[in-house]
């Protein structure tokens, strides 16, 4: 029986026994799946050195249970394995996807968004901005999109010269000493980021992402905090 090839990204991997690896894959056709790559830690294995995150893969697998057996893998290089600021950003995104993706549910739109993000972030000098754009698109797909057009009390349009606070479960609320200026909110709505305060932009998406996760924190965020100390 001919096995089907699937486009995939590796989100996470961990040792399985002495010589094998268990991996979480994000596939185009079947969403998130769990696979065992048997013997992958052996130098002579066809999987050795190939199962790396942030690279586009082509895989085949078999099995009827939730845990599949990886049978073949082909790699399309996107990133080296150097550990840099970019790598920490990517680890954060992968952990985020691990939190939100159910097993076996196709998410083709998100798969394509993730692939586009990897390509853009590789060549961009504005990593933070590419990351924020991805977070905004992700929130929209999850049904937690931010309303940048209207404030929450009376539904009035956001005004350039007013200040607002962001309430994750509601949206922007007018406040004399609000963190966000109206012109910044309007600029973000237009994807015009050149004059946006990056720290405030990050605070905005962090609050929205945390709310979408029901307050569940990410390990990668704790790593970032430790590195900054």
PDB file of C-alpha atoms in Angstrom:
ATOM      1  CA  UNK A   1       0.000   0.000   0.000  1.00  0.00           C
ATOM      2  CA  UNK A   2       1.405   3.387  -1.041  1.00  0.00           C
ATOM      3  CA  UNK A   3       1.858   5.806   1.844  1.00  0.00           C
ATOM      4  CA  UNK A   4       0.761   9.403   1.364  1.00  0.00           C
ATOM      5  CA  UNK A   5       3.235  12.236   1.789  1.00  0.00           C
ATOM      6  CA  UNK A   6       2.159  15.106   4.039  1.00  0.00           C
ATOM      7  CA  UNK A   7       3.478  18.658   4.407  1.00  0.00           C
ATOM      8  CA  UNK A   8       4.425  19.169   8.045  1.00  0.00           C
ATOM      9  CA  UNK A   9       6.245  21.258  10.621  1.00  0.00           C
ATOM     10  CA  UNK A  10       7.803  19.843  13.786  1.00  0.00           C
ATOM     11  CA  UNK A  11       6.501  21.673  16.858  1.00  0.00           C
ATOM     12  CA  UNK A  12       8.103  19.689  19.672  1.00  0.00           C
ATOM     13  CA  UNK A  13      10.139  16.543  20.267  1.00  0.00           C
ATOM     14  CA  UNK A  14      11.350  14.530  23.242  1.00  0.00           C
ATOM     15  CA  UNK A  15      13.247  11.266  23.818  1.00  0.00           C
ATOM     16  CA  UNK A  16      11.296   8.037  23.617  1.00  0.00           C
ATOM     17  CA  UNK A  17      13.211   5.122  25.085  1.00  0.00           C
ATOM     18  CA  UNK A  18      16.940   4.912  24.452  1.00  0.00           C
ATOM     19  CA  UNK A  19      17.061   5.430  20.701  1.00  0.00           C
ATOM     20  CA  UNK A  20      13.743   6.855  19.525  1.00  0.00           C
ATOM     21  CA  UNK A  21      12.011  10.247  19.475  1.00  0.00           C
ATOM     22  CA  UNK A  22       8.384  11.210  20.036  1.00  0.00           C
ATOM     23  CA  UNK A  23       7.401  14.283  18.054  1.00  0.00           C
ATOM     24  CA  UNK A  24       4.432  16.582  17.731  1.00  0.00           C
ATOM     25  CA  UNK A  25       3.858  17.472  14.085  1.00  0.00           C
ATOM     26  CA  UNK A  26       1.637  20.141  12.555  1.00  0.00           C
ATOM     27  CA  UNK A  27       0.427  18.748   9.214  1.00  0.00           C
ATOM     28  CA  UNK A  28      -1.523  20.460   6.464  1.00  0.00           C
ATOM     29  CA  UNK A  29      -4.132  17.738   5.981  1.00  0.00           C
ATOM     30  CA  UNK A  30      -4.582  16.373   9.508  1.00  0.00           C
ATOM     31  CA  UNK A  31      -3.571  19.168  11.851  1.00  0.00           C
ATOM     32  CA  UNK A  32      -1.533  18.225  14.911  1.00  0.00           C
ATOM     33  CA  UNK A  33      -0.433  14.599  15.185  1.00  0.00           C
ATOM     34  CA  UNK A  34       1.888  12.650  17.498  1.00  0.00           C
ATOM     35  CA  UNK A  35       4.481  10.350  15.926  1.00  0.00           C
ATOM     36  CA  UNK A  36       7.278   8.032  17.008  1.00  0.00           C
ATOM     37  CA  UNK A  37      10.480   8.138  14.985  1.00  0.00           C
ATOM     38  CA  UNK A  38      11.988   4.775  15.876  1.00  0.00           C
ATOM     39  CA  UNK A  39      15.772   4.691  16.128  1.00  0.00           C
ATOM     40  CA  UNK A  40      16.006   8.413  15.297  1.00  0.00           C
ATOM     41  CA  UNK A  41      18.912   8.954  17.720  1.00  0.00           C
ATOM     42  CA  UNK A  42      21.094   6.407  15.934  1.00  0.00           C
ATOM     43  CA  UNK A  43      23.612   8.041  13.539  1.00  0.00           C
ATOM     44  CA  UNK A  44      22.714   5.593  10.760  1.00  0.00           C
ATOM     45  CA  UNK A  45      18.975   6.276  11.047  1.00  0.00           C
ATOM     46  CA  UNK A  46      17.256   8.008   8.119  1.00  0.00           C
ATOM     47  CA  UNK A  47      15.712  10.337  10.723  1.00  0.00           C
ATOM     48  CA  UNK A  48      19.013  11.315  12.365  1.00  0.00           C
ATOM     49  CA  UNK A  49      19.608  15.080  12.198  1.00  0.00           C
ATOM     50  CA  UNK A  50      16.545  15.648  10.018  1.00  0.00           C
ATOM     51  CA  UNK A  51      13.846  16.181  12.624  1.00  0.00           C
ATOM     52  CA  UNK A  52      14.469  19.812  13.437  1.00  0.00           C
ATOM     53  CA  UNK A  53      11.933  22.556  14.195  1.00  0.00           C
ATOM     54  CA  UNK A  54      11.254  25.560  11.968  1.00  0.00           C
ATOM     55  CA  UNK A  55      11.846  23.610   8.752  1.00  0.00           C
ATOM     56  CA  UNK A  56       9.251  22.511   6.226  1.00  0.00           C
ATOM     57  CA  UNK A  57       9.082  18.712   6.162  1.00  0.00           C
ATOM     58  CA  UNK A  58       7.486  16.103   3.963  1.00  0.00           C
ATOM     59  CA  UNK A  59       6.563  13.018   5.984  1.00  0.00           C
ATOM     60  CA  UNK A  60       4.814   9.687   5.718  1.00  0.00           C
ATOM     61  CA  UNK A  61       3.407   7.826   8.698  1.00  0.00           C
ATOM     62  CA  UNK A  62       1.125   4.949   9.540  1.00  0.00           C
ATOM     63  CA  UNK A  63      -0.984   3.680  12.412  1.00  0.00           C
ATOM     64  CA  UNK A  64      -4.616   3.743  13.478  1.00  0.00           C
ATOM     65  CA  UNK A  65      -4.123   4.915  17.043  1.00  0.00           C
ATOM     66  CA  UNK A  66      -3.549   8.534  18.062  1.00  0.00           C
ATOM     67  CA  UNK A  67       0.192   7.838  18.238  1.00  0.00           C
ATOM     68  CA  UNK A  68       1.491   7.241  14.708  1.00  0.00           C
ATOM     69  CA  UNK A  69       4.755   5.715  13.479  1.00  0.00           C
ATOM     70  CA  UNK A  70       6.890   7.965  11.294  1.00  0.00           C
ATOM     71  CA  UNK A  71       8.075   6.078   8.207  1.00  0.00           C
ATOM     72  CA  UNK A  72       9.793   8.653   6.003  1.00  0.00           C
ATOM     73  CA  UNK A  73      10.858  12.276   6.177  1.00  0.00           C
ATOM     74  CA  UNK A  74      12.151  14.781   3.648  1.00  0.00           C
ATOM     75  CA  UNK A  75      13.437  18.178   4.765  1.00  0.00           C
ATOM     76  CA  UNK A  76      13.227  21.569   3.121  1.00  0.00           C
ATOM     77  CA  UNK A  77      15.755  23.764   4.920  1.00  0.00           C
ATOM     78  CA  UNK A  78      14.432  27.023   6.313  1.00  0.00           C
ATOM     79  CA  UNK A  79      16.598  27.670   9.358  1.00  0.00           C
ATOM     80  CA  UNK A  80      19.910  26.673  10.798  1.00  0.00           C
ATOM     81  CA  UNK A  81      19.877  25.420  14.362  1.00  0.00           C
ATOM     82  CA  UNK A  82      21.725  28.414  15.811  1.00  0.00           C
ATOM     83  CA  UNK A  83      20.229  29.530  19.112  1.00  0.00           C
ATOM     84  CA  UNK A  84      19.545  33.246  18.807  1.00  0.00           C
ATOM     85  CA  UNK A  85      16.880  35.812  19.570  1.00  0.00           C
ATOM     86  CA  UNK A  86      15.044  34.506  16.526  1.00  0.00           C
ATOM     87  CA  UNK A  87      15.122  30.948  17.861  1.00  0.00           C
ATOM     88  CA  UNK A  88      13.539  32.044  21.150  1.00  0.00           C
ATOM     89  CA  UNK A  89      10.808  33.813  19.184  1.00  0.00           C
ATOM     90  CA  UNK A  90      10.148  30.652  17.210  1.00  0.00           C
ATOM     91  CA  UNK A  91      10.123  28.482  20.323  1.00  0.00           C
ATOM     92  CA  UNK A  92       7.454  30.795  21.745  1.00  0.00           C
ATOM     93  CA  UNK A  93       5.312  30.420  18.620  1.00  0.00           C
ATOM     94  CA  UNK A  94       5.704  26.630  18.599  1.00  0.00           C
ATOM     95  CA  UNK A  95       4.720  26.407  22.257  1.00  0.00           C
ATOM     96  CA  UNK A  96       1.732  28.622  21.550  1.00  0.00           C
ATOM     97  CA  UNK A  97       0.607  26.310  18.743  1.00  0.00           C
ATOM     98  CA  UNK A  98       1.064  23.296  21.018  1.00  0.00           C
ATOM     99  CA  UNK A  99      -1.329  24.935  23.490  1.00  0.00           C
ATOM    100  CA  UNK A 100      -4.088  25.698  21.012  1.00  0.00           C
ATOM    101  CA  UNK A 101      -3.998  22.932  18.385  1.00  0.00           C
ATOM    102  CA  UNK A 102      -6.247  19.920  19.053  1.00  0.00           C
ATOM    103  CA  UNK A 103      -5.157  16.501  17.809  1.00  0.00           C
ATOM    104  CA  UNK A 104      -6.336  15.418  14.390  1.00  0.00           C
ATOM    105  CA  UNK A 105      -8.266  18.565  13.456  1.00  0.00           C
ATOM    106  CA  UNK A 106      -7.214  20.079  10.111  1.00  0.00           C
ATOM    107  CA  UNK A 107      -6.173  23.725  10.389  1.00  0.00           C
ATOM    108  CA  UNK A 108      -5.041  24.509   6.852  1.00  0.00           C
ATOM    109  CA  UNK A 109      -5.432  28.288   7.172  1.00  0.00           C
ATOM    110  CA  UNK A 110      -3.283  28.364  10.310  1.00  0.00           C
ATOM    111  CA  UNK A 111      -0.774  25.951   8.731  1.00  0.00           C
ATOM    112  CA  UNK A 112      -0.319  28.341   5.802  1.00  0.00           C
ATOM    113  CA  UNK A 113      -0.119  31.353   8.139  1.00  0.00           C
ATOM    114  CA  UNK A 114       2.636  29.627  10.139  1.00  0.00           C
ATOM    115  CA  UNK A 115       4.588  28.761   6.987  1.00  0.00           C
ATOM    116  CA  UNK A 116       4.323  32.360   5.768  1.00  0.00           C
ATOM    117  CA  UNK A 117       5.458  33.614   9.183  1.00  0.00           C
ATOM    118  CA  UNK A 118       8.591  31.427   9.115  1.00  0.00           C
ATOM    119  CA  UNK A 119       9.586  32.778   5.716  1.00  0.00           C
ATOM    120  CA  UNK A 120       8.937  36.406   6.663  1.00  0.00           C
ATOM    121  CA  UNK A 121      10.675  36.291  10.036  1.00  0.00           C
ATOM    122  CA  UNK A 122      13.796  34.750   8.490  1.00  0.00           C
ATOM    123  CA  UNK A 123      14.437  37.720   6.226  1.00  0.00           C
ATOM    124  CA  UNK A 124      12.968  40.554   8.298  1.00  0.00           C
ATOM    125  CA  UNK A 125      14.951  43.096  10.293  1.00  0.00           C
ATOM    126  CA  UNK A 126      11.797  43.818  12.307  1.00  0.00           C
ATOM    127  CA  UNK A 127      11.304  40.461  14.044  1.00  0.00           C
ATOM    128  CA  UNK A 128       9.074  41.993  16.718  1.00  0.00           C
ATOM    129  CA  UNK A 129       6.691  43.457  14.158  1.00  0.00           C
ATOM    130  CA  UNK A 130       6.438  40.199  12.162  1.00  0.00           C
ATOM    131  CA  UNK A 131       5.687  38.388  15.429  1.00  0.00           C
ATOM    132  CA  UNK A 132       2.993  40.890  16.436  1.00  0.00           C
ATOM    133  CA  UNK A 133       1.320  40.576  13.019  1.00  0.00           C
ATOM    134  CA  UNK A 134       1.278  36.785  13.402  1.00  0.00           C
ATOM    135  CA  UNK A 135      -0.259  37.076  16.861  1.00  0.00           C
ATOM    136  CA  UNK A 136      -2.997  39.394  15.585  1.00  0.00           C
ATOM    137  CA  UNK A 137      -3.826  37.045  12.705  1.00  0.00           C
ATOM    138  CA  UNK A 138      -3.803  34.076  15.078  1.00  0.00           C
ATOM    139  CA  UNK A 139      -6.168  35.812  17.500  1.00  0.00           C
ATOM    140  CA  UNK A 140      -8.521  36.533  14.619  1.00  0.00           C
ATOM    141  CA  UNK A 141      -8.526  32.865  13.577  1.00  0.00           C
ATOM    142  CA  UNK A 142      -9.208  31.766  17.161  1.00  0.00           C
ATOM    143  CA  UNK A 143     -12.194  34.078  17.453  1.00  0.00           C
ATOM    144  CA  UNK A 144     -10.426  36.486  19.808  1.00  0.00           C
ATOM    145  CA  UNK A 145      -9.756  39.210  17.253  1.00  0.00           C
ATOM    146  CA  UNK A 146      -9.262  42.687  18.720  1.00  0.00           C
ATOM    147  CA  UNK A 147     -11.722  45.437  17.807  1.00  0.00           C
ATOM    148  CA  UNK A 148      -9.507  48.359  16.799  1.00  0.00           C
ATOM    149  CA  UNK A 149     -12.419  50.395  15.421  1.00  0.00           C
ATOM    150  CA  UNK A 150     -14.694  51.067  18.400  1.00  0.00           C
ATOM    151  CA  UNK A 151     -14.431  51.575  22.145  1.00  0.00           C
ATOM    152  CA  UNK A 152     -16.404  49.234  24.381  1.00  0.00           C
ATOM    153  CA  UNK A 153     -18.753  51.507  26.337  1.00  0.00           C
ATOM    154  CA  UNK A 154     -20.900  53.275  23.750  1.00  0.00           C
ATOM    155  CA  UNK A 155     -19.397  51.792  20.618  1.00  0.00           C
ATOM    156  CA  UNK A 156     -17.967  55.142  19.509  1.00  0.00           C
ATOM    157  CA  UNK A 157     -15.148  55.145  16.994  1.00  0.00           C
ATOM    158  CA  UNK A 158     -11.620  55.226  18.401  1.00  0.00           C
ATOM    159  CA  UNK A 159     -10.464  58.863  18.312  1.00  0.00           C
ATOM    160  CA  UNK A 160      -6.927  59.965  17.497  1.00  0.00           C
ATOM    161  CA  UNK A 161      -6.482  62.366  20.420  1.00  0.00           C
ATOM    162  CA  UNK A 162      -7.968  60.192  23.187  1.00  0.00           C
ATOM    163  CA  UNK A 163      -6.374  57.547  25.412  1.00  0.00           C
ATOM    164  CA  UNK A 164      -7.599  54.024  26.065  1.00  0.00           C
ATOM    165  CA  UNK A 165      -6.944  51.004  28.252  1.00  0.00           C
ATOM    166  CA  UNK A 166      -7.249  47.506  26.836  1.00  0.00           C
ATOM    167  CA  UNK A 167      -9.530  45.036  28.608  1.00  0.00           C
ATOM    168  CA  UNK A 168      -8.884  41.594  27.052  1.00  0.00           C
ATOM    169  CA  UNK A 169     -12.430  40.255  27.401  1.00  0.00           C
ATOM    170  CA  UNK A 170     -13.980  43.479  26.072  1.00  0.00           C
ATOM    171  CA  UNK A 171     -11.641  45.662  24.050  1.00  0.00           C
ATOM    172  CA  UNK A 172     -10.497  49.284  24.295  1.00  0.00           C
ATOM    173  CA  UNK A 173     -12.058  51.472  26.993  1.00  0.00           C
ATOM    174  CA  UNK A 174     -11.611  55.229  27.032  1.00  0.00           C
ATOM    175  CA  UNK A 175      -9.476  56.368  29.966  1.00  0.00           C
ATOM    176  CA  UNK A 176      -7.742  59.725  30.634  1.00  0.00           C
ATOM    177  CA  UNK A 177      -4.528  57.946  31.613  1.00  0.00           C
ATOM    178  CA  UNK A 178      -4.898  54.955  29.313  1.00  0.00           C
ATOM    179  CA  UNK A 179      -1.838  53.080  28.099  1.00  0.00           C
ATOM    180  CA  UNK A 180      -2.771  53.287  24.421  1.00  0.00           C
ATOM    181  CA  UNK A 181      -3.172  56.454  22.373  1.00  0.00           C
ATOM    182  CA  UNK A 182      -5.962  56.561  19.838  1.00  0.00           C
ATOM    183  CA  UNK A 183      -3.595  57.247  16.940  1.00  0.00           C
ATOM    184  CA  UNK A 184      -1.618  54.093  17.823  1.00  0.00           C
ATOM    185  CA  UNK A 185      -4.758  51.943  17.897  1.00  0.00           C
ATOM    186  CA  UNK A 186      -5.878  53.322  14.532  1.00  0.00           C
ATOM    187  CA  UNK A 187      -2.418  52.758  13.051  1.00  0.00           C
ATOM    188  CA  UNK A 188      -2.393  49.126  14.197  1.00  0.00           C
ATOM    189  CA  UNK A 189      -5.823  48.603  12.634  1.00  0.00           C
ATOM    190  CA  UNK A 190      -4.314  49.745   9.325  1.00  0.00           C
ATOM    191  CA  UNK A 191      -1.210  47.535   9.812  1.00  0.00           C
ATOM    192  CA  UNK A 192       0.885  50.704   9.868  1.00  0.00           C
ATOM    193  CA  UNK A 193       3.511  49.917  12.481  1.00  0.00           C
ATOM    194  CA  UNK A 194       6.298  52.401  11.754  1.00  0.00           C
ATOM    195  CA  UNK A 195       5.469  54.766  14.634  1.00  0.00           C
ATOM    196  CA  UNK A 196       4.122  52.185  17.102  1.00  0.00           C
ATOM    197  CA  UNK A 197       5.718  51.854  20.532  1.00  0.00           C
ATOM    198  CA  UNK A 198       6.965  48.246  20.440  1.00  0.00           C
ATOM    199  CA  UNK A 199       6.699  47.691  24.196  1.00  0.00           C
ATOM    200  CA  UNK A 200       3.065  48.777  24.251  1.00  0.00           C
ATOM    201  CA  UNK A 201       2.315  46.732  21.137  1.00  0.00           C
ATOM    202  CA  UNK A 202       3.816  43.662  22.827  1.00  0.00           C
ATOM    203  CA  UNK A 203       1.827  44.363  26.009  1.00  0.00           C
ATOM    204  CA  UNK A 204      -1.354  44.473  23.915  1.00  0.00           C
ATOM    205  CA  UNK A 205      -0.865  41.114  22.182  1.00  0.00           C
ATOM    206  CA  UNK A 206       0.451  39.499  25.386  1.00  0.00           C
ATOM    207  CA  UNK A 207      -2.766  40.424  27.211  1.00  0.00           C
ATOM    208  CA  UNK A 208      -4.924  39.185  24.336  1.00  0.00           C
ATOM    209  CA  UNK A 209      -2.997  35.907  23.919  1.00  0.00           C
ATOM    210  CA  UNK A 210      -3.073  35.244  27.679  1.00  0.00           C
ATOM    211  CA  UNK A 211      -6.830  35.745  27.715  1.00  0.00           C
ATOM    212  CA  UNK A 212      -7.269  33.345  24.785  1.00  0.00           C
ATOM    213  CA  UNK A 213      -5.269  30.752  26.758  1.00  0.00           C
ATOM    214  CA  UNK A 214      -7.458  31.340  29.824  1.00  0.00           C
ATOM    215  CA  UNK A 215      -4.477  32.669  31.750  1.00  0.00           C
ATOM    216  CA  UNK A 216      -2.253  29.642  31.087  1.00  0.00           C
ATOM    217  CA  UNK A 217       1.328  30.940  30.949  1.00  0.00           C
ATOM    218  CA  UNK A 218       3.971  29.728  28.499  1.00  0.00           C
ATOM    219  CA  UNK A 219       7.327  28.264  29.569  1.00  0.00           C
ATOM    220  CA  UNK A 220       9.131  30.223  26.850  1.00  0.00           C
ATOM    221  CA  UNK A 221       7.975  33.514  28.406  1.00  0.00           C
ATOM    222  CA  UNK A 222       9.572  32.450  31.699  1.00  0.00           C
ATOM    223  CA  UNK A 223      12.822  31.749  29.811  1.00  0.00           C
ATOM    224  CA  UNK A 224      12.785  35.260  28.314  1.00  0.00           C
ATOM    225  CA  UNK A 225      12.248  36.813  31.755  1.00  0.00           C
ATOM    226  CA  UNK A 226      15.179  34.822  33.166  1.00  0.00           C
ATOM    227  CA  UNK A 227      17.499  35.880  30.335  1.00  0.00           C
ATOM    228  CA  UNK A 228      16.691  39.553  30.900  1.00  0.00           C
ATOM    229  CA  UNK A 229      17.677  39.430  34.591  1.00  0.00           C
TER     230      UNK A 229
END
